Amino acid sequence: MQQTEASMTAKICAFTRAYHSKFASNKVYDDYLAYEMIGEKEFELIKDMLDKMMKKQDFQLSESTWDRALDEFVSPIILSRIKYTETCLKKYVEDSNEIQYVNCGAGMDSFAFRNTDKRIQIFELDHPNTHHYKLNRIKQLEWLIPNNVHHISIDFDKQNMMESLIEAGFQPAKKTFFAILGVTYYLELESFAKIIRDMSQLTDNESIVVLDYPDSNLFDHELGRMKILKNLTNRLGEEMKGVMSREELTKVFGINGFTIIESQDAKEIQNNLLNNSSLKAYQNVNFITAKKEKEI
């Protein structure tokens, strides 16, 4: 990511949600605030950028249009993972009453403004550039930040996540739901393991972690589409270098006191999250929910 700019992938994620929520006939997920969050000007700039990229790269599609490319390569991951995460989150708060929701790499996510459940304390963490860009956009929109929402500016490579959360009012004694969406694609296993270790050490009570990841054992099953997606992100200045196996993740979670309690493979993602749409799940992208029990 360029040092003076907000993450382009964060903008692309918001653009994808905005486009789908505003124009899709069969909605997988409705982020009705995404278009406002990103703004008409930025929306059009990103659309033009995607259109120009289409003209420079062979996407191997029968209909070579920017929206066709978006739905082929980007939307299936972004829309299904946020739908899965928010479904799990809502179920968890119903089962737990009061929780903390820590969104790592929150980007331009609008959940804090769509959420009406005050039992959820929301902590949004992101790189300072993206963080400031989002806060400036919220100010432009004249949206009031709810009292249960905490924005944390953090460089994960240089700052301690635990210290940053505690300073923002995080309470280790409360149940916590962590979301790590779209992060593992850019991390090697060692860096990912550090994040899970920090999360484990941060909480004394029960905690949940939800994430999406590219499975190294299934990489060849989606070689063509994943190669194009990697080329796209590389051109946006963010290299996708992370691939992990289920066995490696199970070991990382286990060492840190977590147990994988649910997973979604491509077939389940297609049937449970992308049903009634033309979007096709990636064969090598899975979702995981892991749980750590309360310390005694």
PDB file of C-alpha atoms in Angstrom:
ATOM      1  CA  MET A   1       0.000   0.000   0.000  1.00  0.00           C
ATOM      2  CA  GLN A   2       1.273   3.463  -0.834  1.00  0.00           C
ATOM      3  CA  GLN A   3       2.301   5.345   2.290  1.00  0.00           C
ATOM      4  CA  THR A   4       0.130   8.399   1.640  1.00  0.00           C
ATOM      5  CA  GLU A   5      -3.016   6.685   0.368  1.00  0.00           C
ATOM      6  CA  ALA A   6      -5.854   4.630   1.779  1.00  0.00           C
ATOM      7  CA  SER A   7      -5.791   0.958   0.884  1.00  0.00           C
ATOM      8  CA  MET A   8      -7.086   0.468  -2.653  1.00  0.00           C
ATOM      9  CA  THR A   9      -8.263  -3.031  -1.778  1.00  0.00           C
ATOM     10  CA  ALA A  10     -10.365  -1.524   1.028  1.00  0.00           C
ATOM     11  CA  LYS A  11     -11.930   0.796  -1.538  1.00  0.00           C
ATOM     12  CA  ILE A  12     -12.473  -2.090  -3.958  1.00  0.00           C
ATOM     13  CA  CYS A  13     -14.233  -4.064  -1.218  1.00  0.00           C
ATOM     14  CA  ALA A  14     -16.533  -1.121  -0.494  1.00  0.00           C
ATOM     15  CA  PHE A  15     -17.108  -0.592  -4.209  1.00  0.00           C
ATOM     16  CA  THR A  16     -18.052  -4.250  -4.648  1.00  0.00           C
ATOM     17  CA  ARG A  17     -20.571  -4.106  -1.808  1.00  0.00           C
ATOM     18  CA  ALA A  18     -21.967  -0.829  -3.120  1.00  0.00           C
ATOM     19  CA  TYR A  19     -22.352  -2.071  -6.680  1.00  0.00           C
ATOM     20  CA  HIS A  20     -23.991  -5.340  -5.632  1.00  0.00           C
ATOM     21  CA  SER A  21     -26.314  -3.733  -3.098  1.00  0.00           C
ATOM     22  CA  LYS A  22     -27.388  -0.975  -5.485  1.00  0.00           C
ATOM     23  CA  PHE A  23     -27.663  -2.825  -8.792  1.00  0.00           C
ATOM     24  CA  ALA A  24     -27.880  -6.623  -8.318  1.00  0.00           C
ATOM     25  CA  SER A  25     -31.263  -8.178  -9.053  1.00  0.00           C
ATOM     26  CA  ASN A  26     -30.661 -11.206  -6.815  1.00  0.00           C
ATOM     27  CA  LYS A  27     -28.844  -9.870  -3.778  1.00  0.00           C
ATOM     28  CA  VAL A  28     -26.516 -12.123  -1.822  1.00  0.00           C
ATOM     29  CA  TYR A  29     -25.990  -9.427   0.780  1.00  0.00           C
ATOM     30  CA  ASP A  30     -27.347  -5.908   1.177  1.00  0.00           C
ATOM     31  CA  ASP A  31     -24.949  -3.270   2.451  1.00  0.00           C
ATOM     32  CA  TYR A  32     -27.327  -0.399   1.853  1.00  0.00           C
ATOM     33  CA  LEU A  33     -24.848   2.162   3.214  1.00  0.00           C
ATOM     34  CA  ALA A  34     -21.858   1.105   1.114  1.00  0.00           C
ATOM     35  CA  TYR A  35     -22.594   3.464  -1.775  1.00  0.00           C
ATOM     36  CA  GLU A  36     -22.890   6.444   0.558  1.00  0.00           C
ATOM     37  CA  MET A  37     -19.780   5.380   2.444  1.00  0.00           C
ATOM     38  CA  ILE A  38     -17.612   5.304  -0.649  1.00  0.00           C
ATOM     39  CA  GLY A  39     -19.355   8.234  -2.363  1.00  0.00           C
ATOM     40  CA  GLU A  40     -20.438   8.788  -5.961  1.00  0.00           C
ATOM     41  CA  LYS A  41     -17.149  10.399  -7.022  1.00  0.00           C
ATOM     42  CA  GLU A  42     -14.973   7.571  -5.689  1.00  0.00           C
ATOM     43  CA  PHE A  43     -17.418   4.993  -7.048  1.00  0.00           C
ATOM     44  CA  GLU A  44     -17.092   6.407 -10.561  1.00  0.00           C
ATOM     45  CA  LEU A  45     -13.292   6.662 -10.278  1.00  0.00           C
ATOM     46  CA  ILE A  46     -13.009   3.002  -9.293  1.00  0.00           C
ATOM     47  CA  LYS A  47     -15.426   1.957 -12.033  1.00  0.00           C
ATOM     48  CA  ASP A  48     -13.311   3.815 -14.614  1.00  0.00           C
ATOM     49  CA  MET A  49     -10.138   2.252 -13.215  1.00  0.00           C
ATOM     50  CA  LEU A  50     -11.611  -1.250 -13.504  1.00  0.00           C
ATOM     51  CA  ASP A  51     -12.773  -0.496 -17.027  1.00  0.00           C
ATOM     52  CA  LYS A  52      -9.258   0.574 -18.045  1.00  0.00           C
ATOM     53  CA  MET A  53      -7.765  -2.522 -16.430  1.00  0.00           C
ATOM     54  CA  MET A  54     -10.185  -4.633 -18.462  1.00  0.00           C
ATOM     55  CA  LYS A  55      -8.785  -3.143 -21.648  1.00  0.00           C
ATOM     56  CA  LYS A  56      -5.194  -3.928 -20.633  1.00  0.00           C
ATOM     57  CA  GLN A  57      -5.602  -7.514 -19.425  1.00  0.00           C
ATOM     58  CA  ASP A  58      -7.211 -10.615 -20.876  1.00  0.00           C
ATOM     59  CA  PHE A  59      -9.722 -11.804 -18.284  1.00  0.00           C
ATOM     60  CA  GLN A  60     -10.751 -14.749 -20.480  1.00  0.00           C
ATOM     61  CA  LEU A  61     -14.441 -13.884 -20.270  1.00  0.00           C
ATOM     62  CA  SER A  62     -17.116 -14.197 -22.921  1.00  0.00           C
ATOM     63  CA  GLU A  63     -18.341 -10.718 -21.995  1.00  0.00           C
ATOM     64  CA  SER A  64     -15.313  -8.509 -21.331  1.00  0.00           C
ATOM     65  CA  THR A  65     -16.901  -5.795 -19.205  1.00  0.00           C
ATOM     66  CA  TRP A  66     -15.769  -4.401 -15.866  1.00  0.00           C
ATOM     67  CA  ASP A  67     -18.917  -5.539 -14.039  1.00  0.00           C
ATOM     68  CA  ARG A  68     -18.588  -9.051 -15.476  1.00  0.00           C
ATOM     69  CA  ALA A  69     -14.996  -9.186 -14.242  1.00  0.00           C
ATOM     70  CA  LEU A  70     -16.040  -7.897 -10.819  1.00  0.00           C
ATOM     71  CA  ASP A  71     -18.636 -10.641 -10.405  1.00  0.00           C
ATOM     72  CA  GLU A  72     -16.267 -13.300 -11.697  1.00  0.00           C
ATOM     73  CA  PHE A  73     -13.149 -12.512  -9.671  1.00  0.00           C
ATOM     74  CA  VAL A  74     -13.989 -10.232  -6.736  1.00  0.00           C
ATOM     75  CA  SER A  75     -17.619 -10.379  -5.617  1.00  0.00           C
ATOM     76  CA  PRO A  76     -17.796 -14.108  -4.751  1.00  0.00           C
ATOM     77  CA  ILE A  77     -15.223 -13.772  -1.963  1.00  0.00           C
ATOM     78  CA  ILE A  78     -16.128 -10.340  -0.607  1.00  0.00           C
ATOM     79  CA  LEU A  79     -19.900 -10.798  -0.485  1.00  0.00           C
ATOM     80  CA  SER A  80     -19.973 -14.346   0.858  1.00  0.00           C
ATOM     81  CA  ARG A  81     -17.436 -13.752   3.626  1.00  0.00           C
ATOM     82  CA  ILE A  82     -19.169 -10.654   5.020  1.00  0.00           C
ATOM     83  CA  LYS A  83     -22.538 -12.397   4.872  1.00  0.00           C
ATOM     84  CA  TYR A  84     -21.064 -15.380   6.723  1.00  0.00           C
ATOM     85  CA  THR A  85     -19.347 -13.182   9.316  1.00  0.00           C
ATOM     86  CA  GLU A  86     -22.342 -11.009  10.131  1.00  0.00           C
ATOM     87  CA  THR A  87     -24.594 -14.076  10.340  1.00  0.00           C
ATOM     88  CA  CYS A  88     -22.191 -15.682  12.832  1.00  0.00           C
ATOM     89  CA  LEU A  89     -21.882 -12.411  14.761  1.00  0.00           C
ATOM     90  CA  LYS A  90     -25.626 -11.954  15.156  1.00  0.00           C
ATOM     91  CA  LYS A  91     -26.043 -15.530  16.341  1.00  0.00           C
ATOM     92  CA  TYR A  92     -23.187 -15.126  18.811  1.00  0.00           C
ATOM     93  CA  VAL A  93     -24.623 -11.989  20.404  1.00  0.00           C
ATOM     94  CA  GLU A  94     -28.005 -13.688  20.775  1.00  0.00           C
ATOM     95  CA  ASP A  95     -26.325 -16.589  22.572  1.00  0.00           C
ATOM     96  CA  SER A  96     -24.011 -14.388  24.659  1.00  0.00           C
ATOM     97  CA  ASN A  97     -26.057 -11.241  25.364  1.00  0.00           C
ATOM     98  CA  GLU A  98     -23.208  -8.665  25.502  1.00  0.00           C
ATOM     99  CA  ILE A  99     -20.051  -8.974  23.400  1.00  0.00           C
ATOM    100  CA  GLN A 100     -17.135  -7.094  21.862  1.00  0.00           C
ATOM    101  CA  TYR A 101     -16.682  -7.198  18.082  1.00  0.00           C
ATOM    102  CA  VAL A 102     -13.114  -6.646  16.897  1.00  0.00           C
ATOM    103  CA  ASN A 103     -12.900  -6.089  13.140  1.00  0.00           C
ATOM    104  CA  CYS A 104      -9.267  -6.389  12.037  1.00  0.00           C
ATOM    105  CA  GLY A 105      -8.700  -4.559   8.779  1.00  0.00           C
ATOM    106  CA  ALA A 106     -12.167  -3.000   8.858  1.00  0.00           C
ATOM    107  CA  GLY A 107     -11.596  -0.868   5.784  1.00  0.00           C
ATOM    108  CA  MET A 108     -14.731   0.986   4.681  1.00  0.00           C
ATOM    109  CA  ASP A 109     -17.077  -1.457   6.409  1.00  0.00           C
ATOM    110  CA  SER A 110     -20.421   0.120   7.366  1.00  0.00           C
ATOM    111  CA  PHE A 111     -21.612  -2.380   9.987  1.00  0.00           C
ATOM    112  CA  ALA A 112     -21.113   0.142  12.800  1.00  0.00           C
ATOM    113  CA  PHE A 113     -23.825   2.305  11.232  1.00  0.00           C
ATOM    114  CA  ARG A 114     -26.129  -0.506  10.126  1.00  0.00           C
ATOM    115  CA  ASN A 115     -26.035  -2.224  13.495  1.00  0.00           C
ATOM    116  CA  THR A 116     -28.872  -1.430  15.903  1.00  0.00           C
ATOM    117  CA  ASP A 117     -27.867  -3.854  18.665  1.00  0.00           C
ATOM    118  CA  LYS A 118     -26.275  -1.850  21.484  1.00  0.00           C
ATOM    119  CA  ARG A 119     -25.110  -5.056  23.153  1.00  0.00           C
ATOM    120  CA  ILE A 120     -22.218  -5.084  20.686  1.00  0.00           C
ATOM    121  CA  GLN A 121     -19.154  -2.956  21.434  1.00  0.00           C
ATOM    122  CA  ILE A 122     -17.470  -2.479  18.059  1.00  0.00           C
ATOM    123  CA  PHE A 123     -13.710  -2.006  17.661  1.00  0.00           C
ATOM    124  CA  GLU A 124     -12.534  -1.236  14.125  1.00  0.00           C
ATOM    125  CA  LEU A 125      -8.805  -1.601  13.483  1.00  0.00           C
ATOM    126  CA  ASP A 126      -7.011  -0.527  10.330  1.00  0.00           C
ATOM    127  CA  HIS A 127      -3.869   1.055   8.935  1.00  0.00           C
ATOM    128  CA  PRO A 128      -3.590   4.789   9.751  1.00  0.00           C
ATOM    129  CA  ASN A 129      -4.042   5.853   6.114  1.00  0.00           C
ATOM    130  CA  THR A 130      -7.226   3.854   5.606  1.00  0.00           C
ATOM    131  CA  HIS A 131      -8.434   4.752   9.092  1.00  0.00           C
ATOM    132  CA  HIS A 132      -8.068   8.497   8.497  1.00  0.00           C
ATOM    133  CA  TYR A 133      -9.622   8.245   5.045  1.00  0.00           C
ATOM    134  CA  LYS A 134     -12.697   6.545   6.501  1.00  0.00           C
ATOM    135  CA  LEU A 135     -13.079   9.014   9.372  1.00  0.00           C
ATOM    136  CA  ASN A 136     -12.825  11.920   6.943  1.00  0.00           C
ATOM    137  CA  ARG A 137     -15.497  10.327   4.782  1.00  0.00           C
ATOM    138  CA  ILE A 138     -17.775   9.850   7.824  1.00  0.00           C
ATOM    139  CA  LYS A 139     -17.245  13.519   8.687  1.00  0.00           C
ATOM    140  CA  GLN A 140     -18.163  14.565   5.146  1.00  0.00           C
ATOM    141  CA  LEU A 141     -21.363  12.535   5.379  1.00  0.00           C
ATOM    142  CA  GLU A 142     -22.121  14.108   8.768  1.00  0.00           C
ATOM    143  CA  TRP A 143     -22.797  10.678  10.233  1.00  0.00           C
ATOM    144  CA  LEU A 144     -22.725  10.475  14.024  1.00  0.00           C
ATOM    145  CA  ILE A 145     -20.435   7.726  15.298  1.00  0.00           C
ATOM    146  CA  PRO A 146     -22.408   5.616  17.812  1.00  0.00           C
ATOM    147  CA  ASN A 147     -21.151   5.514  21.399  1.00  0.00           C
ATOM    148  CA  ASN A 148     -20.493   1.775  21.131  1.00  0.00           C
ATOM    149  CA  VAL A 149     -18.069   2.190  18.209  1.00  0.00           C
ATOM    150  CA  HIS A 150     -14.306   2.608  18.669  1.00  0.00           C
ATOM    151  CA  HIS A 151     -11.949   3.373  15.762  1.00  0.00           C
ATOM    152  CA  ILE A 152      -8.323   2.335  16.198  1.00  0.00           C
ATOM    153  CA  SER A 153      -5.509   3.458  13.933  1.00  0.00           C
ATOM    154  CA  ILE A 154      -2.810   0.786  13.891  1.00  0.00           C
ATOM    155  CA  ASP A 155       0.129  -0.357  11.810  1.00  0.00           C
ATOM    156  CA  PHE A 156       0.063  -4.093  12.499  1.00  0.00           C
ATOM    157  CA  ASP A 157       3.736  -4.421  11.530  1.00  0.00           C
ATOM    158  CA  LYS A 158       4.909  -1.838  14.071  1.00  0.00           C
ATOM    159  CA  GLN A 159       2.300  -1.545  16.832  1.00  0.00           C
ATOM    160  CA  ASN A 160       0.951  -3.905  19.458  1.00  0.00           C
ATOM    161  CA  MET A 161      -2.676  -4.837  18.858  1.00  0.00           C
ATOM    162  CA  MET A 162      -3.291  -5.671  22.516  1.00  0.00           C
ATOM    163  CA  GLU A 163      -2.074  -2.296  23.768  1.00  0.00           C
ATOM    164  CA  SER A 164      -4.053  -0.444  21.099  1.00  0.00           C
ATOM    165  CA  LEU A 165      -7.285  -2.249  21.980  1.00  0.00           C
ATOM    166  CA  ILE A 166      -6.878  -1.791  25.735  1.00  0.00           C
ATOM    167  CA  GLU A 167      -6.253   1.937  25.249  1.00  0.00           C
ATOM    168  CA  ALA A 168      -9.502   2.134  23.261  1.00  0.00           C
ATOM    169  CA  GLY A 169     -11.540   0.574  26.062  1.00  0.00           C
ATOM    170  CA  PHE A 170     -11.407  -3.118  25.204  1.00  0.00           C
ATOM    171  CA  GLN A 171     -12.197  -5.323  28.218  1.00  0.00           C
ATOM    172  CA  PRO A 172     -10.429  -8.724  28.333  1.00  0.00           C
ATOM    173  CA  ALA A 173     -13.072 -10.113  30.701  1.00  0.00           C
ATOM    174  CA  LYS A 174     -15.865  -9.798  28.129  1.00  0.00           C
ATOM    175  CA  LYS A 175     -16.753 -12.272  25.395  1.00  0.00           C
ATOM    176  CA  THR A 176     -15.199 -11.257  22.091  1.00  0.00           C
ATOM    177  CA  PHE A 177     -15.857 -11.919  18.408  1.00  0.00           C
ATOM    178  CA  PHE A 178     -12.839 -11.340  16.129  1.00  0.00           C
ATOM    179  CA  ALA A 179     -13.156 -10.981  12.351  1.00  0.00           C
ATOM    180  CA  ILE A 180     -10.077 -11.312  10.132  1.00  0.00           C
ATOM    181  CA  LEU A 181     -11.468 -10.876   6.636  1.00  0.00           C
ATOM    182  CA  GLY A 182      -9.359 -10.601   3.512  1.00  0.00           C
ATOM    183  CA  VAL A 183      -6.167 -10.592   5.560  1.00  0.00           C
ATOM    184  CA  THR A 184      -4.688 -14.085   5.189  1.00  0.00           C
ATOM    185  CA  TYR A 185      -4.186 -13.607   1.433  1.00  0.00           C
ATOM    186  CA  TYR A 186      -1.466 -11.065   2.175  1.00  0.00           C
ATOM    187  CA  LEU A 187       0.232 -12.769   5.133  1.00  0.00           C
ATOM    188  CA  GLU A 188       2.682 -15.596   5.500  1.00  0.00           C
ATOM    189  CA  LEU A 189       1.853 -18.208   8.130  1.00  0.00           C
ATOM    190  CA  GLU A 190       4.246 -16.787  10.746  1.00  0.00           C
ATOM    191  CA  SER A 191       2.625 -13.339  10.628  1.00  0.00           C
ATOM    192  CA  PHE A 192      -0.846 -14.850  10.821  1.00  0.00           C
ATOM    193  CA  ALA A 193       0.183 -16.986  13.805  1.00  0.00           C
ATOM    194  CA  LYS A 194       1.293 -13.846  15.658  1.00  0.00           C
ATOM    195  CA  ILE A 195      -2.167 -12.297  15.210  1.00  0.00           C
ATOM    196  CA  ILE A 196      -3.870 -15.392  16.620  1.00  0.00           C
ATOM    197  CA  ARG A 197      -1.402 -15.484  19.516  1.00  0.00           C
ATOM    198  CA  ASP A 198      -2.154 -11.836  20.330  1.00  0.00           C
ATOM    199  CA  MET A 199      -5.883 -12.527  20.248  1.00  0.00           C
ATOM    200  CA  SER A 200      -5.506 -15.489  22.569  1.00  0.00           C
ATOM    201  CA  GLN A 201      -3.448 -13.504  25.069  1.00  0.00           C
ATOM    202  CA  LEU A 202      -5.826 -10.565  24.897  1.00  0.00           C
ATOM    203  CA  THR A 203      -8.948 -12.319  26.155  1.00  0.00           C
ATOM    204  CA  ASP A 204      -9.686 -14.012  29.473  1.00  0.00           C
ATOM    205  CA  ASN A 205     -13.238 -14.877  28.522  1.00  0.00           C
ATOM    206  CA  GLU A 206     -14.656 -16.932  25.665  1.00  0.00           C
ATOM    207  CA  SER A 207     -13.738 -15.685  22.198  1.00  0.00           C
ATOM    208  CA  ILE A 208     -14.573 -16.461  18.580  1.00  0.00           C
ATOM    209  CA  VAL A 209     -12.453 -15.923  15.463  1.00  0.00           C
ATOM    210  CA  VAL A 210     -13.938 -15.882  11.954  1.00  0.00           C
ATOM    211  CA  LEU A 211     -11.742 -15.708   8.864  1.00  0.00           C
ATOM    212  CA  ASP A 212     -11.455 -16.561   5.187  1.00  0.00           C
ATOM    213  CA  TYR A 213      -8.314 -18.107   3.725  1.00  0.00           C
ATOM    214  CA  PRO A 214      -6.909 -19.523   0.474  1.00  0.00           C
ATOM    215  CA  ASP A 215      -6.297 -23.252   1.027  1.00  0.00           C
ATOM    216  CA  SER A 216      -2.883 -24.300  -0.292  1.00  0.00           C
ATOM    217  CA  ASN A 217      -4.105 -27.888  -0.729  1.00  0.00           C
ATOM    218  CA  LEU A 218      -6.774 -26.687  -3.165  1.00  0.00           C
ATOM    219  CA  PHE A 219      -4.810 -23.977  -4.950  1.00  0.00           C
ATOM    220  CA  ASP A 220      -4.532 -25.908  -8.223  1.00  0.00           C
ATOM    221  CA  HIS A 221      -8.329 -26.312  -8.301  1.00  0.00           C
ATOM    222  CA  GLU A 222      -8.714 -22.592  -8.995  1.00  0.00           C
ATOM    223  CA  LEU A 223      -5.396 -21.802 -10.627  1.00  0.00           C
ATOM    224  CA  GLY A 224      -6.704 -19.695 -13.527  1.00  0.00           C
ATOM    225  CA  ARG A 225      -9.119 -17.475 -11.621  1.00  0.00           C
ATOM    226  CA  MET A 226      -6.794 -17.055  -8.630  1.00  0.00           C
ATOM    227  CA  LYS A 227      -3.892 -16.123 -10.901  1.00  0.00           C
ATOM    228  CA  ILE A 228      -5.961 -13.322 -12.440  1.00  0.00           C
ATOM    229  CA  LEU A 229      -7.073 -12.131  -8.995  1.00  0.00           C
ATOM    230  CA  LYS A 230      -3.443 -12.054  -7.829  1.00  0.00           C
ATOM    231  CA  ASN A 231      -2.476 -10.055 -10.908  1.00  0.00           C
ATOM    232  CA  LEU A 232      -5.251  -7.586 -10.151  1.00  0.00           C
ATOM    233  CA  THR A 233      -4.186  -7.019  -6.542  1.00  0.00           C
ATOM    234  CA  ASN A 234      -0.536  -6.757  -7.577  1.00  0.00           C
ATOM    235  CA  ARG A 235      -1.457  -3.972  -9.974  1.00  0.00           C
ATOM    236  CA  LEU A 236      -3.256  -2.267  -7.108  1.00  0.00           C
ATOM    237  CA  GLY A 237      -0.012  -2.373  -5.117  1.00  0.00           C
ATOM    238  CA  GLU A 238      -0.886  -5.167  -2.673  1.00  0.00           C
ATOM    239  CA  GLU A 239       0.736  -8.558  -3.176  1.00  0.00           C
ATOM    240  CA  MET A 240      -1.219 -11.728  -2.418  1.00  0.00           C
ATOM    241  CA  LYS A 241       1.403 -14.052  -0.961  1.00  0.00           C
ATOM    242  CA  GLY A 242      -0.483 -16.039   1.657  1.00  0.00           C
ATOM    243  CA  VAL A 243      -1.628 -19.627   1.184  1.00  0.00           C
ATOM    244  CA  MET A 244      -2.308 -21.884   4.159  1.00  0.00           C
ATOM    245  CA  SER A 245      -3.498 -25.421   4.648  1.00  0.00           C
ATOM    246  CA  ARG A 246      -6.300 -26.490   6.959  1.00  0.00           C
ATOM    247  CA  GLU A 247      -3.740 -28.547   8.878  1.00  0.00           C
ATOM    248  CA  GLU A 248      -1.490 -25.520   9.432  1.00  0.00           C
ATOM    249  CA  LEU A 249      -4.401 -23.390  10.618  1.00  0.00           C
ATOM    250  CA  THR A 250      -5.631 -26.121  12.951  1.00  0.00           C
ATOM    251  CA  LYS A 251      -2.161 -26.287  14.503  1.00  0.00           C
ATOM    252  CA  VAL A 252      -1.893 -22.493  14.913  1.00  0.00           C
ATOM    253  CA  PHE A 253      -5.306 -22.291  16.541  1.00  0.00           C
ATOM    254  CA  GLY A 254      -4.648 -25.318  18.763  1.00  0.00           C
ATOM    255  CA  ILE A 255      -1.360 -23.971  20.116  1.00  0.00           C
ATOM    256  CA  ASN A 256      -3.203 -20.816  21.141  1.00  0.00           C
ATOM    257  CA  GLY A 257      -6.148 -22.513  22.816  1.00  0.00           C
ATOM    258  CA  PHE A 258      -8.656 -22.342  19.944  1.00  0.00           C
ATOM    259  CA  THR A 259     -10.688 -25.159  18.436  1.00  0.00           C
ATOM    260  CA  ILE A 260     -12.164 -24.970  14.943  1.00  0.00           C
ATOM    261  CA  ILE A 261     -15.908 -25.417  15.457  1.00  0.00           C
ATOM    262  CA  GLU A 262     -17.177 -24.718  11.939  1.00  0.00           C
ATOM    263  CA  SER A 263     -15.880 -24.457   8.406  1.00  0.00           C
ATOM    264  CA  GLN A 264     -17.350 -23.700   5.007  1.00  0.00           C
ATOM    265  CA  ASP A 265     -15.812 -25.132   1.844  1.00  0.00           C
ATOM    266  CA  ALA A 266     -16.630 -24.055  -1.703  1.00  0.00           C
ATOM    267  CA  LYS A 267     -19.705 -26.267  -1.983  1.00  0.00           C
ATOM    268  CA  GLU A 268     -21.128 -25.018   1.317  1.00  0.00           C
ATOM    269  CA  ILE A 269     -20.340 -21.390   0.477  1.00  0.00           C
ATOM    270  CA  GLN A 270     -22.125 -21.814  -2.840  1.00  0.00           C
ATOM    271  CA  ASN A 271     -25.181 -23.509  -1.350  1.00  0.00           C
ATOM    272  CA  ASN A 272     -25.473 -21.499   1.865  1.00  0.00           C
ATOM    273  CA  LEU A 273     -24.236 -18.044   0.914  1.00  0.00           C
ATOM    274  CA  LEU A 274     -24.260 -17.597  -2.862  1.00  0.00           C
ATOM    275  CA  ASN A 275     -27.430 -19.512  -3.656  1.00  0.00           C
ATOM    276  CA  ASN A 276     -29.948 -17.841  -5.966  1.00  0.00           C
ATOM    277  CA  SER A 277     -27.189 -15.801  -7.593  1.00  0.00           C
ATOM    278  CA  SER A 278     -24.928 -16.137 -10.626  1.00  0.00           C
ATOM    279  CA  LEU A 279     -21.797 -15.791  -8.472  1.00  0.00           C
ATOM    280  CA  LYS A 280     -19.540 -18.847  -8.259  1.00  0.00           C
ATOM    281  CA  ALA A 281     -17.547 -19.664  -5.115  1.00  0.00           C
ATOM    282  CA  TYR A 282     -13.793 -20.067  -5.400  1.00  0.00           C
ATOM    283  CA  GLN A 283     -12.823 -23.731  -5.108  1.00  0.00           C
ATOM    284  CA  ASN A 284      -9.778 -22.916  -2.972  1.00  0.00           C
ATOM    285  CA  VAL A 285     -11.266 -20.331  -0.564  1.00  0.00           C
ATOM    286  CA  ASN A 286     -12.702 -21.553   2.735  1.00  0.00           C
ATOM    287  CA  PHE A 287     -14.191 -19.934   5.835  1.00  0.00           C
ATOM    288  CA  ILE A 288     -13.428 -20.947   9.421  1.00  0.00           C
ATOM    289  CA  THR A 289     -14.896 -20.247  12.842  1.00  0.00           C
ATOM    290  CA  ALA A 290     -12.651 -21.047  15.812  1.00  0.00           C
ATOM    291  CA  LYS A 291     -13.509 -20.827  19.497  1.00  0.00           C
ATOM    292  CA  LYS A 292     -11.502 -20.384  22.672  1.00  0.00           C
ATOM    293  CA  GLU A 293     -13.201 -21.289  25.930  1.00  0.00           C
ATOM    294  CA  LYS A 294     -13.178 -19.039  28.968  1.00  0.00           C
ATOM    295  CA  GLU A 295     -10.065 -19.367  31.100  1.00  0.00           C
ATOM    296  CA  ILE A 296     -10.688 -20.907  34.511  1.00  0.00           C
TER     297      ILE A 296
END
